[in-house]
């Protein structure tokens, strides 16, 4: 996982092995290291103020760190299998986690308790996005689910047709994007989940998506080593970059000056 801090200065967290390394995006040098994991770490992600970080792991525990001291603020326990994705919601005291135990959980940071467990998926949940009130998750059961945290249940289920590896959602919640196998699909929520567009420009499985609404750009990275840039007005490929190895994670910096 790679994750840019939303605040200045430009820092990017790279989760690999049993640690999260925080780099200066301008120099490429390591500034900090969070290594308080007993096993493989996943999905190290900044909070919107850049002060806290949340990360999952192979053990199923979700940990919250204060970056200034690298101290563990919370250990959120409840998942029974690895947690491959977690993030803060725009409400700074809410945390989303998704696990191989097929559940998506909503945690309250002040108490460390799980507020809600969404348990409609039937296989590993390896991707999810947390909006203000709407959360999106994708599973190896081939489905994409849109959750409303106000009603605490899913409001839309879509069949991607293969294991879902990555999802993205426009801030309005009106358009969803899913990726699995070699296909990228765009869905219209307001029309009940109508398929707007299907693109199959990769030769191997798509592993990651990055959406930048301000520039109307979407990026997809795949096991074929291709990084493709789409215009979100028509979803045509505007740029293609070829790398010598599979791309499993990627993100654009908030100011669009750096791509990792």
PDB file of N, CA, C and O in Angstrom, residues 9 16-18 22 24 27 31 34 36 38 43 60 67 78 133 136 153 155 167 189 209 217 256:
ATOM      1  N   UNK A   9       4.226  18.857   5.034  1.00  0.00           N
ATOM      2  CA  UNK A   9       4.930  18.673   3.771  1.00  0.00           C
ATOM      3  C   UNK A   9       4.579  17.325   3.131  1.00  0.00           C
ATOM      4  O   UNK A   9       4.014  16.455   3.791  1.00  0.00           O
ATOM      5  N   UNK A  16       5.016  -2.277   3.734  1.00  0.00           N
ATOM      6  CA  UNK A  16       5.648  -3.451   3.135  1.00  0.00           C
ATOM      7  C   UNK A  16       6.287  -4.275   4.239  1.00  0.00           C
ATOM      8  O   UNK A  16       6.931  -3.729   5.141  1.00  0.00           O
ATOM      9  N   UNK A  17       6.096  -5.592   4.165  1.00  0.00           N
ATOM     10  CA  UNK A  17       6.651  -6.432   5.218  1.00  0.00           C
ATOM     11  C   UNK A  17       6.000  -6.112   6.546  1.00  0.00           C
ATOM     12  O   UNK A  17       4.796  -5.911   6.637  1.00  0.00           O
ATOM     13  N   UNK A  18       6.800  -6.027   7.595  1.00  0.00           N
ATOM     14  CA  UNK A  18       6.268  -5.799   8.941  1.00  0.00           C
ATOM     15  C   UNK A  18       6.452  -4.359   9.406  1.00  0.00           C
ATOM     16  O   UNK A  18       6.650  -4.092  10.586  1.00  0.00           O
ATOM     17  N   UNK A  22       7.770   6.007   6.115  1.00  0.00           N
ATOM     18  CA  UNK A  22       7.232   7.300   5.696  1.00  0.00           C
ATOM     19  C   UNK A  22       8.354   8.083   5.029  1.00  0.00           C
ATOM     20  O   UNK A  22       9.370   8.401   5.645  1.00  0.00           O
ATOM     21  N   UNK A  24       9.876  11.277   2.524  1.00  0.00           N
ATOM     22  CA  UNK A  24       9.725  12.626   2.005  1.00  0.00           C
ATOM     23  C   UNK A  24       9.557  12.480   0.494  1.00  0.00           C
ATOM     24  O   UNK A  24      10.446  11.982  -0.191  1.00  0.00           O
ATOM     25  N   UNK A  27      12.439  14.213  -1.710  1.00  0.00           N
ATOM     26  CA  UNK A  27      13.811  13.688  -1.700  1.00  0.00           C
ATOM     27  C   UNK A  27      13.874  12.172  -1.827  1.00  0.00           C
ATOM     28  O   UNK A  27      14.915  11.617  -2.176  1.00  0.00           O
ATOM     29  N   UNK A  31      11.802   9.340   6.419  1.00  0.00           N
ATOM     30  CA  UNK A  31      11.751  10.282   7.536  1.00  0.00           C
ATOM     31  C   UNK A  31      11.392   9.578   8.841  1.00  0.00           C
ATOM     32  O   UNK A  31      11.886   9.941   9.902  1.00  0.00           O
ATOM     33  N   UNK A  34       7.451   3.092  11.206  1.00  0.00           N
ATOM     34  CA  UNK A  34       6.550   2.497  12.195  1.00  0.00           C
ATOM     35  C   UNK A  34       6.698   0.980  12.054  1.00  0.00           C
ATOM     36  O   UNK A  34       6.378   0.417  11.025  1.00  0.00           O
ATOM     37  N   UNK A  36       5.914  -1.444  14.764  1.00  0.00           N
ATOM     38  CA  UNK A  36       5.370  -2.157  15.921  1.00  0.00           C
ATOM     39  C   UNK A  36       4.338  -3.198  15.496  1.00  0.00           C
ATOM     40  O   UNK A  36       3.192  -3.210  15.940  1.00  0.00           O
ATOM     41  N   UNK A  38       3.814  -7.475  14.771  1.00  0.00           N
ATOM     42  CA  UNK A  38       4.360  -8.809  15.031  1.00  0.00           C
ATOM     43  C   UNK A  38       4.424  -9.647  13.757  1.00  0.00           C
ATOM     44  O   UNK A  38       5.068 -10.694  13.739  1.00  0.00           O
ATOM     45  N   UNK A  43      -1.844  -1.695   4.603  1.00  0.00           N
ATOM     46  CA  UNK A  43      -2.723  -0.533   4.451  1.00  0.00           C
ATOM     47  C   UNK A  43      -2.464   0.615   5.426  1.00  0.00           C
ATOM     48  O   UNK A  43      -3.391   1.210   5.960  1.00  0.00           O
ATOM     49  N   UNK A  60      -5.080  -9.714  12.143  1.00  0.00           N
ATOM     50  CA  UNK A  60      -6.461  -9.267  12.255  1.00  0.00           C
ATOM     51  C   UNK A  60      -6.638  -8.063  13.161  1.00  0.00           C
ATOM     52  O   UNK A  60      -7.730  -7.516  13.269  1.00  0.00           O
ATOM     53  N   UNK A  67       1.776   9.719  15.018  1.00  0.00           N
ATOM     54  CA  UNK A  67       3.001   9.753  14.217  1.00  0.00           C
ATOM     55  C   UNK A  67       4.128  10.552  14.868  1.00  0.00           C
ATOM     56  O   UNK A  67       5.299  10.255  14.660  1.00  0.00           O
ATOM     57  N   UNK A  78     -11.120  -7.626  16.899  1.00  0.00           N
ATOM     58  CA  UNK A  78     -12.439  -8.174  16.613  1.00  0.00           C
ATOM     59  C   UNK A  78     -12.449  -8.993  15.335  1.00  0.00           C
ATOM     60  O   UNK A  78     -13.205  -9.962  15.207  1.00  0.00           O
ATOM     61  N   UNK A 133     -20.722   9.430   4.655  1.00  0.00           N
ATOM     62  CA  UNK A 133     -21.791   8.548   5.127  1.00  0.00           C
ATOM     63  C   UNK A 133     -21.884   7.260   4.322  1.00  0.00           C
ATOM     64  O   UNK A 133     -22.482   6.286   4.782  1.00  0.00           O
ATOM     65  N   UNK A 136     -17.758   2.038   0.521  1.00  0.00           N
ATOM     66  CA  UNK A 136     -17.771   1.126  -0.615  1.00  0.00           C
ATOM     67  C   UNK A 136     -16.779   0.000  -0.365  1.00  0.00           C
ATOM     68  O   UNK A 136     -15.660   0.243   0.086  1.00  0.00           O
ATOM     69  N   UNK A 153     -26.556  -0.542   6.859  1.00  0.00           N
ATOM     70  CA  UNK A 153     -26.759  -1.695   5.988  1.00  0.00           C
ATOM     71  C   UNK A 153     -26.397  -1.309   4.557  1.00  0.00           C
ATOM     72  O   UNK A 153     -26.216  -0.128   4.248  1.00  0.00           O
ATOM     73  N   UNK A 155     -26.929  -0.505   0.670  1.00  0.00           N
ATOM     74  CA  UNK A 155     -28.014   0.103  -0.102  1.00  0.00           C
ATOM     75  C   UNK A 155     -27.923  -0.260  -1.578  1.00  0.00           C
ATOM     76  O   UNK A 155     -28.834   0.028  -2.345  1.00  0.00           O
ATOM     77  N   UNK A 167     -11.532  -0.662  -5.578  1.00  0.00           N
ATOM     78  CA  UNK A 167     -12.734   0.149  -5.776  1.00  0.00           C
ATOM     79  C   UNK A 167     -12.395   1.620  -5.549  1.00  0.00           C
ATOM     80  O   UNK A 167     -11.457   1.944  -4.823  1.00  0.00           O
ATOM     81  N   UNK A 189     -24.850   5.092  -9.581  1.00  0.00           N
ATOM     82  CA  UNK A 189     -25.649   4.762  -8.393  1.00  0.00           C
ATOM     83  C   UNK A 189     -27.075   5.284  -8.523  1.00  0.00           C
ATOM     84  O   UNK A 189     -28.034   4.607  -8.157  1.00  0.00           O
ATOM     85  N   UNK A 209      -6.428   1.121  -8.036  1.00  0.00           N
ATOM     86  CA  UNK A 209      -7.049   2.272  -8.685  1.00  0.00           C
ATOM     87  C   UNK A 209      -6.732   3.527  -7.893  1.00  0.00           C
ATOM     88  O   UNK A 209      -6.633   3.483  -6.668  1.00  0.00           O
ATOM     89  N   UNK A 217      -9.167  12.583 -13.558  1.00  0.00           N
ATOM     90  CA  UNK A 217      -8.284  11.483 -13.963  1.00  0.00           C
ATOM     91  C   UNK A 217      -8.465  10.272 -13.049  1.00  0.00           C
ATOM     92  O   UNK A 217      -8.652  10.393 -11.838  1.00  0.00           O
ATOM     93  N   UNK A 256      -0.750  16.733  -7.196  1.00  0.00           N
ATOM     94  CA  UNK A 256      -0.539  16.118  -8.525  1.00  0.00           C
ATOM     95  C   UNK A 256       0.900  16.242  -9.016  1.00  0.00           C
ATOM     96  O   UNK A 256       1.172  16.050 -10.197  1.00  0.00           O
TER      97      UNK A 256
END
